[in-house]
Each structure stands twice: as structure tokens, then as C-alpha cells.
């Protein structure tokens, strides 16, 4: 083992879930990298070039920039890159200063560039006398946006939860009030600029987590530090030798299948409205490779490898467990957002009879043995069917009681194996073995491939998927086990449009386009799928189809009770129904109707197969 390789692993640990905060700030990481003699884990942010261009001499016009987002989204790093591009020194940036300024040429004119790299941490007064007070500096920023000469521009970084709070203590002037309204509008409406105002707002939390993952995992796996680990030959029981868990985890993470399954989880997080910052992605990757519950900070060092091999605890270093924070204490795991996001999929806890039969009886069952040998038996050295797993399995099959310690040990090992199977079941066996049954989102695979993937490729979402969604909508809208899926039933109850059972039929909207009516799944302006109901030419009503809503509707379509999976989704669908009924009333008003003196309504009933039948009831005015 070389000193350089050991230093790389020590440095990599700084990105992991260590108790102190070195992994929390860009400046600390850069200092640690300099001491270790390595470059930090870095890549070009998707918005970096666009940002840098705003501060170049050939920019179209001088504009101010506000960077916001969650902690760890890369605001400080982007501020530093703009600072160094403008000619600022790295040494000055490495100080504890929050505020910087310098004169530069932007868009053909000399301007003063003010950089505030942490608005919340900006001191109330400047010891160097560059500004009188924080309020005065913020007022200068606001008035600069309405100065025709534009001799001052600002670069301000602030966490999204604190950005608006920084304006509230300021004395309310016309300029301050106007800027506060503009920034609040940009945040709420997810826009980048206000026409006529020289201000750009970049909300870094809007960058898809999966895009950040693609960049981060590439930077992690291709970092030069790994070359120091592979530079020399290694003994069997040495760090980065053939039996080293760190090396094996690193190699597994390079496997296309493992990487693609992890990527799928990040993409599903995006479609479940869960954002994961750059800092947290790097934390997960470091923990995935270095995690082990029995070492200091639950992160392996190069010097730990020999003891782990000698003690026979290699299986505890499983990258498949580490991805979910399985090496950490429950308290520590729950305190970290990225592991909270990963564990929402319940991988390891969710299962099916076929998966558990494979894990328990696969070695002895002729019909399952081929899958068992390929997925578990082929890995007896690291994380598959090793001696401890085979012993626990054998004891359980031979009659251990449910409460027996041996049975409990097998159940814990099975959780780890389910996680491992999620990442290793080959694509050709996904349906046969029920890959997505290993998650709480059993229809997650269909959502990724048949909805998101189809729309991204410019294709229509296939009719079978739309039919399933319509059947789910109908069962919520009507409150009965309706089987029809060729038309959307808009119904109310006699007392309320949101009654649990609605039998008064207001209208039927055909799924296939007819007379300017249709139901389909389309991609919205932000790239998200949505159920779009067209009631007439120019009159549509849509519902964003995130992962949770998709799963909810698919389960309801299969017979689950609406409130059994998600009460929130149930309320969302009822709110969508209310919007559809409102749109329907607008259409009727636009078409105009004549009062014939007779009131009629159509009552819905179901036949034995769940098909809706109509009964028209008429009432005369008294």
C-alpha cells in the first residue's frame, strides 16, 4: 500500500457522512484537497457556462445575478469560479470574507462587481469600510437594477429558504419593494428573469438530480486518486488487493447495470419532487464505496482492510447496503436527506413470494436453482451466498422457529440480498423475477420506460397505460369499482362533487379523440408528464403525473382502495375532478342551453362486470 493511495482514501472520507463538517463547505473541501495533494471531486455544472458568460467583457449587457437553491447545490463553487474568472485571487477567496468587490469591464463598460457568497452570513457592518451596513448594501443592489447607466452589478448567493427573509428587515423603499416582488415572483413561478429588469435568478434546485448524478458519478469514478490505488501490485489480504471490499465496491459501482439502477432511483426522485444536492450525491457515493458499520465513523480507511478480512466481516461492507446508509446508525441515517430519499423506495423491506422463495429455497429448488446460482451462488466471497448466509438459510429451512435468533439473522441477511438483487437482476429477467416488486413503487419501471421514456423520445404514451390511468381516475371519481377505461366519467353526488360515491353522471369524455374531446398523457413545458383532458377546442384541464400519483392510480385501477396507498394522492385526484367539473360548466355556459322546464339527471349504476349503466331521471318544475 502506497502513502498516496492511503491519502486518497482519507481524503475521500471527507465527502462521506463523518461527524464533523469538513464535507459541508466548498472551502473546507478545497483545503483538505490541497493538504492531501489531490484535486477535489469536481465537474462543470450544467449552468456554469451560462453564468460565466454574464460576467465576461463581451456580455450583451451588465446584469446582476441571484444564485439560490438548497445547501450543497454548488452556489459557493460557482461564485468562486466567477471570482477567479474576473481575476480575483484564490488566496483572497480562501479567507473568511463573505463580501468581495472589484472593477471590471462587462459589456463594454467599466462596472463594479459586488459578490456576496452567503447572504445570510453577510456581516451587519464591514470592518474594512466597504459598505456602511448590510441594509445599505442591499438597498444599493435594489436601486442598481433601475439605474440606466448600470455601473454596478451584484452576484448574490443565498439558500432558497433564507433568500426572501433577508429582505424583510430592510426599510421598505419603492426600489426595495419592487425587487422583493420581482424575486418572489421569479421563485414562485419558476422563472429566470423579469422582462426589462437586468436581473437573472438561477435556482440551482431546479437542475434535475439525475443530471447532477451523471456528472458526479463520472467525476467520482474517473478521479486520478483511484490510479494511486491501482498503481502497484497488491497482496491477497492487502488494501486494494483481490479481496479488498473498497476495491470491490469501486468496481461494482463502475458496472453499467449497477450504475443504471442507481441512476433510475435518482430519476424517480426527480419525478417524485425530491431534489438531491451535489453535496449529498457525493456523500452517497463516498459512503457506497467506503461504508462498513464496524470501523471508525462507519467509513473504511486503507488500514482497516486487513482487519476486516481477518475478522471475516467483508459482507458488512456491501455497496448495496451502503447506498441506503445501512452501515450507519438509524439516527445518523435518518438525519441525512439523501438516505431518507433512497429509503423512501423501501428497497430491502418490500418483497414478493417469488423473490423470497428464490432467497430461501433457491439453492435446493430445481426451478429456481439457475437464478440462485447466477445471482447469489456465483458470489461467495463478497456479498452473495457466503458461508454465513448458507448456514442461516439451512438452519431456517430445517425448522428454525420464527422467533429463533437464526431465523432473525436470516431475515436481516435477506434484506441485504433484496437490495443486492435490485441492482443485479439482469434486464431480461426483470419481469419474470419482479424487479420492481422490490420497491414500494411497483409500477416504477413502467413509469420510467413507458411514460417518461416514451415522452422523451417524442412518442405517444401507449393506450394500455392511458387506459389503466383512466380506470384509476374513474374509480376515484365515481367511488365504485368501475371497469370502463375507454371514457372518463365525470360524476357528482347529490350533496357534493367530492362525495366518496358519486352517481350523478355529468359527462363522459372519450379517451380516443372525438369531437375535440380526448384524454392523453403529454409532456408539460417543464418536461414532466401530465394527464391532459381536452373538453373542447382551447379548453383543457391537466394534472401533473408524478411518480406517486402514477403508482396510486395504477394500484387503484388494480383494485386497491383509494385511501390505502396515499391520502394525499386521493385528495389530489378529487381536486382534479373539481377542476374538470368547473371546466365542464364553463363549456356548457359557452355553448348555451335552453330551459325546457324539465330537470333531468343521469344516475350511474354498475352491472355484474363493473360496466357503468345509465338511468335518466326527469323532474318537472313545480
Coordinates of C-alpha atoms in Angstrom, one line a residue:
X1 CA 0.0 0.0 0.0
X2 CA 1.4 3.4 -1.0
X3 CA 1.1 6.6 1.1
X4 CA -0.6 8.2 -1.9
X5 CA -3.3 5.6 -2.0
X6 CA -3.9 5.8 1.7
X7 CA -4.1 9.6 1.5
X8 CA -6.7 9.4 -1.3
X9 CA -9.0 7.2 0.8
X10 CA -8.5 9.6 3.8
X11 CA -9.4 12.5 1.6
X12 CA -12.4 10.6 0.1
X13 CA -13.8 10.1 3.6
X14 CA -14.2 13.9 3.9
X15 CA -17.1 13.6 1.5
X16 CA -18.8 10.9 3.5
X17 CA -21.2 11.1 6.5
X18 CA -18.4 12.0 9.0
X19 CA -19.4 13.6 12.3
X20 CA -17.6 16.9 11.8
X21 CA -18.4 19.4 9.0
X22 CA -15.5 19.2 6.6
X23 CA -17.8 17.8 4.0
X24 CA -20.2 20.6 4.3
X25 CA -18.4 23.5 2.7
X26 CA -16.6 24.1 -0.6
X27 CA -13.8 26.0 1.0
X28 CA -13.0 23.2 3.6
X29 CA -13.0 20.5 0.9
X30 CA -10.6 22.5 -1.2
X31 CA -8.3 23.0 1.8
X32 CA -8.4 19.2 2.5
X33 CA -7.7 18.5 -1.1
X34 CA -4.6 20.8 -1.1
X35 CA -3.3 19.1 2.1
X36 CA -3.8 15.6 0.5
X37 CA -2.3 16.6 -2.8
X38 CA -5.5 15.8 -4.9
X39 CA -7.9 17.8 -6.9
X40 CA -11.4 17.9 -5.3
X41 CA -14.2 15.9 -6.9
X42 CA -15.5 18.4 -9.4
X43 CA -17.2 18.8 -12.8
X44 CA -18.7 21.5 -14.9
X45 CA -22.1 22.5 -13.5
X46 CA -24.9 22.4 -16.2
X47 CA -25.4 26.2 -15.8
X48 CA -21.8 27.2 -15.3
X49 CA -21.1 28.4 -18.8
X50 CA -24.3 30.4 -19.0
X51 CA -23.4 32.1 -15.7
X52 CA -19.8 32.8 -16.6
X53 CA -20.9 34.4 -19.8
X54 CA -22.9 37.1 -17.9
X55 CA -19.7 38.5 -16.4
X56 CA -17.5 38.5 -19.5
X57 CA -16.4 41.6 -21.4
X58 CA -18.4 40.6 -24.4
X59 CA -21.7 40.0 -22.5
X60 CA -24.8 41.5 -24.0
X61 CA -25.4 43.8 -21.1
X62 CA -24.4 44.2 -17.4
X63 CA -26.8 42.2 -15.3
X64 CA -27.0 41.2 -11.6
X65 CA -27.4 37.5 -10.6
X66 CA -29.0 35.8 -7.7
X67 CA -28.0 32.2 -7.0
X68 CA -30.3 30.2 -4.8
X69 CA -31.0 26.6 -4.0
X70 CA -30.6 24.2 -1.1
X71 CA -27.4 23.8 0.9
X72 CA -24.9 21.8 -1.2
X73 CA -26.2 22.8 -4.6
X74 CA -22.9 24.4 -5.6
X75 CA -23.6 28.1 -5.1
X76 CA -20.2 28.9 -3.4
X77 CA -18.3 26.9 -6.0
X78 CA -19.9 28.9 -8.8
X79 CA -19.3 32.2 -7.1
X80 CA -15.6 31.2 -6.7
X81 CA -15.4 30.4 -10.4
X82 CA -16.8 33.7 -11.4
X83 CA -14.4 35.4 -9.0
X84 CA -11.4 33.7 -10.4
X85 CA -12.5 34.4 -14.0
X86 CA -12.7 38.1 -13.1
X87 CA -9.1 37.9 -11.9
X88 CA -9.7 37.6 -8.2
X89 CA -7.1 35.7 -6.2
X90 CA -7.6 32.2 -4.8
X91 CA -5.9 33.2 -1.6
X92 CA -8.3 36.1 -1.0
X93 CA -11.2 33.8 -1.7
X94 CA -9.9 31.2 0.8
X95 CA -10.3 33.8 3.6
X96 CA -13.3 34.0 5.8
X97 CA -14.7 37.0 3.9
X98 CA -18.3 37.0 2.7
X99 CA -18.2 40.1 0.6
X100 CA -15.9 41.0 -2.3
X101 CA -15.8 43.7 -4.9
X102 CA -13.7 44.7 -7.9
X103 CA -13.9 46.8 -11.0
X104 CA -14.1 45.0 -14.4
X105 CA -15.2 45.6 -18.0
X106 CA -18.5 43.9 -18.7
X107 CA -20.5 44.6 -22.0
X108 CA -18.0 47.2 -23.0
X109 CA -18.3 49.4 -19.8
X110 CA -16.4 49.5 -16.5
X111 CA -18.6 48.3 -13.7
X112 CA -18.1 47.5 -10.0
X113 CA -18.9 43.8 -9.4
X114 CA -20.2 43.1 -5.9
X115 CA -20.0 39.4 -4.8
X116 CA -21.9 38.2 -1.7
X117 CA -21.2 34.5 -1.4
X118 CA -23.6 33.9 1.5
X119 CA -26.3 36.5 2.0
X120 CA -27.4 35.1 5.4
X121 CA -23.8 35.2 6.7
X122 CA -23.1 38.8 5.5
X123 CA -22.0 40.8 8.5
X124 CA -24.2 43.7 9.6
X125 CA -21.2 46.1 9.2
X126 CA -18.0 45.8 7.3
X127 CA -14.8 46.1 9.3
X128 CA -13.0 47.3 6.1
X129 CA -15.5 50.0 5.4
X130 CA -16.5 48.8 2.0
X131 CA -20.2 49.2 3.0
X132 CA -21.9 51.1 5.8
X133 CA -24.4 48.3 6.8
X134 CA -26.0 45.2 5.3
X135 CA -29.2 47.1 4.8
X136 CA -27.4 49.9 2.9
X137 CA -25.6 47.3 0.6
X138 CA -28.9 45.6 -0.1
X139 CA -30.6 48.9 -0.9
X140 CA -27.7 49.7 -3.3
X141 CA -28.3 46.4 -5.0
X142 CA -32.0 47.2 -5.4
X143 CA -31.5 50.7 -6.8
X144 CA -28.8 49.5 -9.2
X145 CA -31.4 47.4 -11.0
X146 CA -33.2 50.6 -12.1
X147 CA -30.1 52.7 -12.8
X148 CA -29.9 53.4 -16.6
X149 CA -26.1 53.6 -16.5
X150 CA -25.7 50.2 -14.8
X151 CA -22.3 50.9 -13.3
X152 CA -22.7 48.3 -10.5
X153 CA -23.7 44.6 -10.7
X154 CA -24.2 42.1 -7.9
X155 CA -23.7 38.4 -7.6
X156 CA -25.6 37.2 -4.5
X157 CA -25.8 33.6 -3.2
X158 CA -28.4 32.6 -0.7
X159 CA -30.2 29.4 0.3
X160 CA -33.8 29.3 -1.0
X161 CA -35.4 29.2 2.4
X162 CA -33.5 32.3 3.5
X163 CA -33.5 34.4 0.4
X164 CA -36.7 36.3 1.0
X165 CA -36.2 36.5 4.7
X166 CA -33.1 38.8 4.0
X167 CA -35.4 41.4 2.5
X168 CA -37.9 41.6 5.4
X169 CA -35.8 43.6 7.9
X170 CA -35.0 46.3 5.2
X171 CA -36.6 49.7 5.3
X172 CA -39.3 49.5 2.6
X173 CA -38.5 51.8 -0.2
X174 CA -40.0 51.8 -3.7
X175 CA -37.0 50.0 -5.2
X176 CA -36.7 47.5 -2.4
X177 CA -40.4 46.7 -2.5
X178 CA -40.2 46.3 -6.3
X179 CA -37.2 44.0 -6.2
X180 CA -38.7 41.9 -3.4
X181 CA -41.8 41.4 -5.5
X182 CA -39.8 40.5 -8.6
X183 CA -37.6 37.9 -6.8
X184 CA -40.6 36.4 -5.1
X185 CA -42.4 36.2 -8.4
X186 CA -39.5 34.5 -10.1
X187 CA -39.2 31.9 -7.3
X188 CA -42.9 31.1 -7.2
X189 CA -43.4 31.0 -11.0
X190 CA -40.0 29.2 -11.6
X191 CA -38.8 31.9 -14.0
X192 CA -35.3 33.2 -14.5
X193 CA -35.8 36.8 -15.5
X194 CA -38.4 39.6 -15.4
X195 CA -38.7 41.5 -18.7
X196 CA -37.0 44.9 -18.6
X197 CA -35.1 44.2 -15.3
X198 CA -31.3 43.5 -15.6
X199 CA -31.5 40.6 -13.1
X200 CA -31.1 36.8 -13.6
X201 CA -32.2 34.3 -10.9
X202 CA -30.7 30.8 -11.0
X203 CA -32.5 28.4 -8.7
X204 CA -30.0 25.5 -8.6
X205 CA -32.5 23.2 -7.1
X206 CA -34.3 23.1 -10.4
X207 CA -31.4 21.2 -12.0
X208 CA -32.6 17.6 -12.1
X209 CA -30.9 15.4 -9.6
X210 CA -30.3 12.7 -12.2
X211 CA -28.3 15.2 -14.3
X212 CA -26.1 16.0 -11.3
X213 CA -25.7 12.3 -10.6
X214 CA -24.5 11.6 -14.1
X215 CA -21.8 14.3 -13.7
X216 CA -20.9 13.4 -10.1
X217 CA -20.6 9.7 -10.6
X218 CA -18.3 10.2 -13.6
X219 CA -16.1 12.6 -11.6
X220 CA -16.0 10.2 -8.7
X221 CA -15.2 7.0 -10.6
X222 CA -12.7 8.7 -13.0
X223 CA -10.8 10.7 -10.4
X224 CA -7.0 10.4 -10.6
X225 CA -6.9 9.3 -6.9
X226 CA -8.0 5.8 -7.9
X227 CA -4.9 5.5 -10.1
X228 CA -2.8 5.7 -7.0
X229 CA -4.7 2.7 -5.6
X230 CA -4.1 0.6 -8.7
X231 CA -0.5 1.7 -9.4
X232 CA 1.2 -1.2 -7.7
X233 CA 0.6 -4.9 -7.2
X234 CA -1.3 -5.8 -4.1
X235 CA -1.2 -8.9 -1.8
X236 CA -4.3 -11.1 -1.4
X237 CA -5.1 -9.6 2.0
X238 CA -3.9 -6.1 1.4
X239 CA -5.7 -2.8 0.6
X240 CA -6.9 -2.8 -3.0
X241 CA -6.0 -6.5 -3.3
X242 CA -8.3 -9.0 -4.9
X243 CA -10.3 -9.5 -1.7
X244 CA -10.4 -5.8 -0.7
X245 CA -14.1 -4.6 -0.1
X246 CA -13.1 -1.0 -1.1
X247 CA -11.8 -2.2 -4.4
X248 CA -14.8 -4.5 -5.0
X249 CA -17.3 -1.7 -4.2
X250 CA -15.5 0.6 -6.6
X251 CA -15.6 -2.0 -9.3
X252 CA -19.3 -2.7 -8.7
X253 CA -20.2 0.9 -8.9
X254 CA -18.4 1.0 -12.3
X255 CA -20.7 -1.8 -13.6
X256 CA -23.2 -0.4 -16.1
X257 CA -26.1 -2.3 -14.7
X258 CA -25.4 -1.2 -11.1
X259 CA -24.9 2.4 -12.2
X260 CA -28.1 2.4 -14.3
X261 CA -30.3 1.1 -11.4
X262 CA -28.9 3.7 -9.1
X263 CA -29.4 6.3 -11.8
X264 CA -33.1 5.2 -12.1
X265 CA -33.6 5.9 -8.4
X266 CA -32.3 9.4 -8.8
X267 CA -34.5 10.0 -11.8
X268 CA -37.5 8.7 -9.9
X269 CA -36.6 11.1 -7.1
X270 CA -36.9 14.0 -9.6
X271 CA -40.3 12.7 -10.7
X272 CA -41.4 12.5 -7.0
X273 CA -40.4 16.1 -6.4
X274 CA -37.4 15.2 -4.3
X275 CA -34.3 17.2 -5.1
X276 CA -30.8 15.8 -4.0
X277 CA -28.0 18.3 -4.0
X278 CA -24.5 17.8 -5.4
X279 CA -23.0 17.6 -1.8
X280 CA -25.4 14.8 -0.9
X281 CA -24.8 12.8 -4.1
X282 CA -21.1 12.9 -3.4
X283 CA -21.8 11.9 0.2
X284 CA -23.8 8.8 -1.0
X285 CA -21.0 7.8 -3.5
X286 CA -18.3 8.0 -0.8
X287 CA -20.4 6.1 1.6
X288 CA -21.3 3.5 -1.0
X289 CA -17.6 2.6 -1.5
X290 CA -16.2 3.1 2.0
X291 CA -19.1 2.1 4.2
X292 CA -18.7 -0.5 7.0
X293 CA -20.5 -0.4 10.3
X294 CA -17.6 -1.8 12.4
X295 CA -14.9 0.9 11.7
X296 CA -14.4 4.5 12.8
X297 CA -17.1 6.8 11.5
X298 CA -18.5 3.8 9.7
X299 CA -16.2 4.6 6.8
X300 CA -13.2 2.4 5.9
X301 CA -9.7 3.6 5.7
X302 CA -7.0 1.7 3.8
X303 CA -5.5 0.5 7.1
X304 CA -8.9 -1.2 8.1
X305 CA -8.9 -3.7 5.2
X306 CA -6.6 -6.3 6.8
X307 CA -8.6 -6.4 10.0
X308 CA -11.9 -6.7 8.1
X309 CA -10.5 -9.6 6.0
X310 CA -9.1 -11.3 9.1
X311 CA -12.4 -11.0 11.0
X312 CA -14.4 -12.2 8.1
X313 CA -16.8 -9.2 8.0
X314 CA -16.4 -8.3 4.3
X315 CA -20.2 -8.8 3.8
X316 CA -20.9 -5.9 6.1
X317 CA -19.2 -3.6 3.6
X318 CA -21.8 -4.3 0.8
X319 CA -22.1 -1.4 -1.6
X320 CA -25.8 -2.3 -2.0
X321 CA -26.4 -1.7 1.7
X322 CA -24.3 1.3 1.9
X323 CA -26.3 3.1 -0.9
X324 CA -29.2 3.1 1.6
X325 CA -27.0 4.1 4.6
X326 CA -27.1 0.5 6.0
X327 CA -23.7 1.0 7.6
X328 CA -24.9 3.9 9.7
X329 CA -26.9 4.1 12.9
X330 CA -30.6 4.6 12.4
X331 CA -30.3 8.1 13.9
X332 CA -27.5 9.2 11.7
X333 CA -29.1 7.7 8.6
X334 CA -32.4 9.4 9.2
X335 CA -30.7 12.8 9.6
X336 CA -29.2 12.7 6.1
X337 CA -31.6 13.8 3.3
X338 CA -30.1 11.6 0.6
X339 CA -30.6 8.4 2.6
X340 CA -34.1 9.4 3.6
X341 CA -34.8 9.9 -0.2
X342 CA -33.3 6.5 -1.0
X343 CA -35.1 4.7 1.8
X344 CA -38.5 6.0 0.6
X345 CA -38.3 3.3 -2.1
X346 CA -38.3 0.7 0.8
X347 CA -35.8 -1.5 -1.1
X348 CA -34.9 -4.3 1.1
X349 CA -38.1 -4.2 3.0
X350 CA -40.5 -4.7 0.1
X351 CA -40.6 -8.2 -1.5
X352 CA -42.7 -10.8 -3.2
X353 CA -43.2 -14.6 -2.7
X354 CA -41.1 -15.3 -5.8
X355 CA -38.2 -13.2 -4.6
X356 CA -38.3 -14.7 -1.1
X357 CA -38.6 -18.2 -2.4
X358 CA -35.5 -17.6 -4.5
X359 CA -33.6 -16.4 -1.5
X360 CA -34.7 -19.1 0.9
X361 CA -35.2 -22.2 -1.3
X362 CA -33.4 -21.3 -4.5
X363 CA -30.3 -23.4 -3.8
X364 CA -32.4 -26.6 -3.4
X365 CA -35.3 -25.9 -5.8
X366 CA -34.7 -27.2 -9.4
X367 CA -36.9 -24.5 -10.9
X368 CA -35.1 -21.7 -9.1
X369 CA -31.5 -23.0 -8.9
X370 CA -30.3 -21.5 -12.1
X371 CA -31.4 -18.0 -10.9
X372 CA -30.0 -18.7 -7.5
X373 CA -26.6 -19.8 -8.8
X374 CA -26.3 -16.8 -11.2
X375 CA -27.4 -14.1 -8.7
X376 CA -26.2 -15.4 -5.3
X377 CA -24.2 -18.6 -5.6
X378 CA -21.7 -17.0 -8.0
X379 CA -20.6 -14.6 -5.3
X380 CA -19.5 -16.5 -2.2
X381 CA -16.5 -14.3 -1.5
X382 CA -18.2 -10.9 -1.0
X383 CA -21.9 -10.1 -0.8
X384 CA -23.7 -13.2 -2.2
X385 CA -24.3 -16.6 -0.7
X386 CA -21.3 -16.8 1.6
X387 CA -20.9 -19.2 4.4
X388 CA -22.9 -17.2 6.9
X389 CA -25.8 -16.8 4.5
X390 CA -25.8 -20.5 3.6
X391 CA -25.7 -21.5 7.3
X392 CA -28.6 -19.2 8.2
X393 CA -30.6 -20.4 5.2
X394 CA -30.0 -24.1 6.0
X395 CA -31.0 -23.6 9.7
X396 CA -34.2 -21.8 8.7
X397 CA -35.2 -24.4 6.1
X398 CA -34.5 -27.2 8.6
X399 CA -37.1 -25.9 11.0
X400 CA -35.9 -22.8 13.0
X401 CA -38.8 -21.1 14.7
X402 CA -39.8 -17.6 13.6
X403 CA -38.6 -16.1 16.8
X404 CA -35.3 -18.0 16.8
X405 CA -32.1 -16.0 16.6
X406 CA -31.1 -17.9 13.5
X407 CA -34.3 -17.1 11.7
X408 CA -33.9 -13.4 12.7
X409 CA -30.3 -13.5 11.3
X410 CA -31.6 -14.9 8.0
X411 CA -34.3 -12.2 7.7
X412 CA -31.6 -9.5 8.2
X413 CA -29.4 -11.1 5.6
X414 CA -32.4 -11.3 3.2
X415 CA -32.9 -7.6 3.5
X416 CA -29.3 -7.1 2.2
X417 CA -29.8 -9.7 -0.5
X418 CA -33.1 -8.0 -1.7
X419 CA -31.1 -4.8 -2.1
X420 CA -28.4 -6.6 -3.9
X421 CA -30.9 -8.2 -6.3
X422 CA -32.4 -4.9 -7.2
X423 CA -29.1 -3.8 -8.6
X424 CA -28.1 -7.2 -10.2
X425 CA -31.2 -8.8 -11.7
X426 CA -30.5 -8.6 -15.4
X427 CA -32.9 -6.7 -17.7
X428 CA -34.1 -9.8 -19.4
X429 CA -35.3 -11.3 -16.0
X430 CA -36.9 -8.1 -14.7
X431 CA -40.5 -9.1 -15.4
X432 CA -40.0 -12.8 -14.6
X433 CA -38.4 -12.1 -11.2
X434 CA -40.5 -9.0 -10.4
X435 CA -37.7 -6.4 -10.1
X436 CA -40.0 -3.5 -9.1
X437 CA -41.8 -5.7 -6.5
X438 CA -38.6 -5.0 -4.5
X439 CA -39.7 -1.3 -4.2
X440 CA -42.8 0.4 -2.8
X441 CA -43.3 1.8 -6.3
X442 CA -44.2 -1.5 -8.1
X443 CA -45.0 0.4 -11.3
X444 CA -41.8 2.5 -11.2
X445 CA -40.3 0.6 -14.1
X446 CA -43.3 1.3 -16.3
X447 CA -43.3 4.9 -15.3
X448 CA -39.7 5.3 -16.4
X449 CA -39.8 3.4 -19.6
X450 CA -43.4 3.6 -20.9
X451 CA -44.2 7.1 -19.7
X452 CA -41.2 9.3 -19.1
X453 CA -39.0 7.4 -21.7
X454 CA -41.7 7.5 -24.4
X455 CA -42.4 11.2 -24.0
X456 CA -38.7 12.0 -24.0
X457 CA -38.4 10.1 -27.3
X458 CA -41.2 12.1 -28.8
X459 CA -43.6 9.2 -28.8
X460 CA -47.2 8.9 -27.6
X461 CA -47.8 7.1 -24.3
X462 CA -49.3 3.7 -25.3
X463 CA -53.0 3.2 -25.0
X464 CA -52.7 0.5 -22.4
X465 CA -51.0 2.8 -19.9
X466 CA -53.6 5.6 -20.6
X467 CA -56.4 3.0 -20.1
X468 CA -55.0 2.0 -16.7
X469 CA -54.8 5.6 -15.6
X470 CA -58.4 6.3 -16.8
X471 CA -59.7 3.3 -14.9
X472 CA -58.0 4.5 -11.8
X473 CA -59.4 8.0 -12.2
X474 CA -62.9 6.6 -12.8
X475 CA -62.8 4.6 -9.6
X476 CA -61.8 7.7 -7.6
X477 CA -64.2 10.0 -9.4
X478 CA -67.2 7.6 -9.1
X479 CA -66.3 5.8 -5.9
X480 CA -67.1 2.4 -7.2
X481 CA -65.2 -0.4 -8.9
X482 CA -65.8 0.8 -12.4
X483 CA -64.1 -1.2 -15.1
X484 CA -64.5 1.1 -18.0
X485 CA -61.3 2.6 -19.4
X486 CA -62.4 4.0 -22.8
X487 CA -64.0 7.1 -21.4
X488 CA -63.5 9.3 -18.4
X489 CA -66.7 9.6 -16.2
X490 CA -67.4 12.9 -14.6
X491 CA -69.8 12.4 -11.8
X492 CA -71.1 14.1 -8.7
X493 CA -73.2 13.1 -5.7
X494 CA -76.5 14.8 -4.9
X495 CA -74.8 16.6 -2.0
X496 CA -71.2 17.4 -3.1
X497 CA -68.9 17.0 -6.1
X498 CA -66.3 15.4 -3.8
X499 CA -68.6 12.8 -2.2
X500 CA -67.0 9.4 -1.8
X501 CA -69.7 7.9 -4.0
X502 CA -70.8 10.0 -7.0
X503 CA -73.6 8.5 -9.1
X504 CA -74.9 11.6 -10.9
X505 CA -73.2 11.5 -14.3
X506 CA -72.3 14.9 -15.6
X507 CA -70.5 13.8 -18.8
X508 CA -68.3 11.2 -20.4
X509 CA -65.0 12.2 -22.0
X510 CA -63.8 9.7 -24.6
X511 CA -60.2 8.7 -24.3
X512 CA -59.7 8.4 -28.1
X513 CA -60.1 11.8 -29.7
X514 CA -63.7 12.5 -30.7
X515 CA -65.4 15.9 -31.3
X516 CA -62.4 17.8 -29.9
X517 CA -62.5 15.7 -26.7
X518 CA -59.8 13.3 -25.6
X519 CA -57.7 12.0 -22.7
X520 CA -54.0 11.5 -23.1
X521 CA -50.6 11.8 -21.3
X522 CA -48.4 14.6 -22.6
X523 CA -45.2 16.3 -21.6
X524 CA -45.6 19.7 -20.0
X525 CA -43.3 22.8 -20.5
X526 CA -41.1 21.7 -17.6
X527 CA -40.7 18.2 -19.1
X528 CA -42.9 16.5 -16.6
X529 CA -45.7 14.0 -17.7
X530 CA -49.3 15.2 -17.2
X531 CA -52.7 13.7 -17.7
X532 CA -54.4 16.2 -20.1
X533 CA -58.2 16.1 -20.6
X534 CA -59.4 18.1 -23.5
X535 CA -63.1 19.2 -23.2
X536 CA -63.3 21.3 -26.4
X537 CA -61.1 23.3 -28.7
X538 CA -59.0 25.5 -26.4
X539 CA -60.4 24.2 -23.2
X540 CA -58.2 21.7 -21.4
X541 CA -57.5 20.6 -17.8
X542 CA -54.3 18.8 -16.7
X543 CA -52.8 17.0 -13.7
X544 CA -49.1 16.6 -13.4
X545 CA -48.4 12.9 -13.3
X546 CA -45.6 12.5 -10.8
X547 CA -44.4 9.0 -9.7
X548 CA -46.6 8.9 -6.6
X549 CA -49.7 9.8 -8.5
X550 CA -48.9 7.2 -11.2
X551 CA -48.4 4.5 -8.6
X552 CA -51.6 5.5 -6.8
X553 CA -53.7 5.4 -10.0
X554 CA -52.2 2.1 -11.1
X555 CA -52.9 0.5 -7.8
X556 CA -56.5 1.8 -7.6
X557 CA -57.0 0.5 -11.2
X558 CA -55.9 -2.9 -9.9
X559 CA -58.4 -2.9 -7.1
X560 CA -56.7 -1.1 -4.2
X561 CA -58.8 1.2 -2.0
X562 CA -58.1 4.9 -2.9
X563 CA -57.0 5.8 0.7
X564 CA -54.8 2.7 1.2
X565 CA -51.7 4.0 -0.6
X566 CA -51.8 7.7 -0.2
X567 CA -54.4 10.0 1.3
X568 CA -52.6 13.0 -0.2
X569 CA -52.9 11.5 -3.7
X570 CA -56.6 10.7 -3.2
X571 CA -57.2 14.4 -2.3
X572 CA -55.2 15.5 -5.4
X573 CA -57.3 13.4 -7.7
X574 CA -60.5 14.7 -6.1
X575 CA -59.2 18.3 -6.6
X576 CA -58.5 17.4 -10.3
X577 CA -62.1 16.2 -10.6
X578 CA -63.4 19.5 -9.2
X579 CA -61.3 21.4 -11.7
X580 CA -62.7 19.2 -14.5
X581 CA -66.3 19.9 -13.4
X582 CA -65.6 23.6 -13.3
X583 CA -64.2 23.5 -16.8
X584 CA -67.2 21.4 -17.9
X585 CA -69.5 24.1 -16.5
X586 CA -67.6 26.8 -18.5
X587 CA -68.0 24.7 -21.7
X588 CA -71.8 24.4 -21.1
X589 CA -72.1 28.1 -20.4
X590 CA -70.2 28.9 -23.6
X591 CA -72.4 26.5 -25.6
X592 CA -75.6 27.9 -24.1
X593 CA -78.6 25.8 -23.1
X594 CA -82.4 26.5 -23.1
X595 CA -84.6 25.9 -20.1
X596 CA -87.2 23.4 -21.2
X597 CA -88.9 23.4 -17.8
X598 CA -87.8 19.9 -17.1
X599 CA -84.8 18.9 -15.0
X600 CA -83.1 15.6 -15.7
X601 CA -80.1 13.8 -14.4
X602 CA -78.4 10.6 -15.3
X603 CA -77.7 8.1 -12.5
X604 CA -74.8 5.7 -12.7
X605 CA -75.1 2.0 -11.7
X606 CA -72.8 -0.9 -12.3
X607 CA -73.5 -4.2 -13.9
X608 CA -72.0 -7.5 -12.7
X609 CA -68.8 -6.8 -14.6
X610 CA -68.3 -3.3 -13.3
X611 CA -69.5 -1.6 -16.5
X612 CA -71.5 1.6 -15.9
X613 CA -75.1 1.7 -16.9
X614 CA -77.2 4.9 -17.2
X615 CA -80.7 5.7 -15.9
X616 CA -82.1 9.0 -16.8
X617 CA -84.4 10.6 -14.2
X618 CA -86.6 13.7 -15.1
X619 CA -88.2 16.2 -12.8
X620 CA -90.7 18.8 -13.8
X621 CA -90.7 22.3 -12.3
X622 CA -93.5 22.7 -9.7

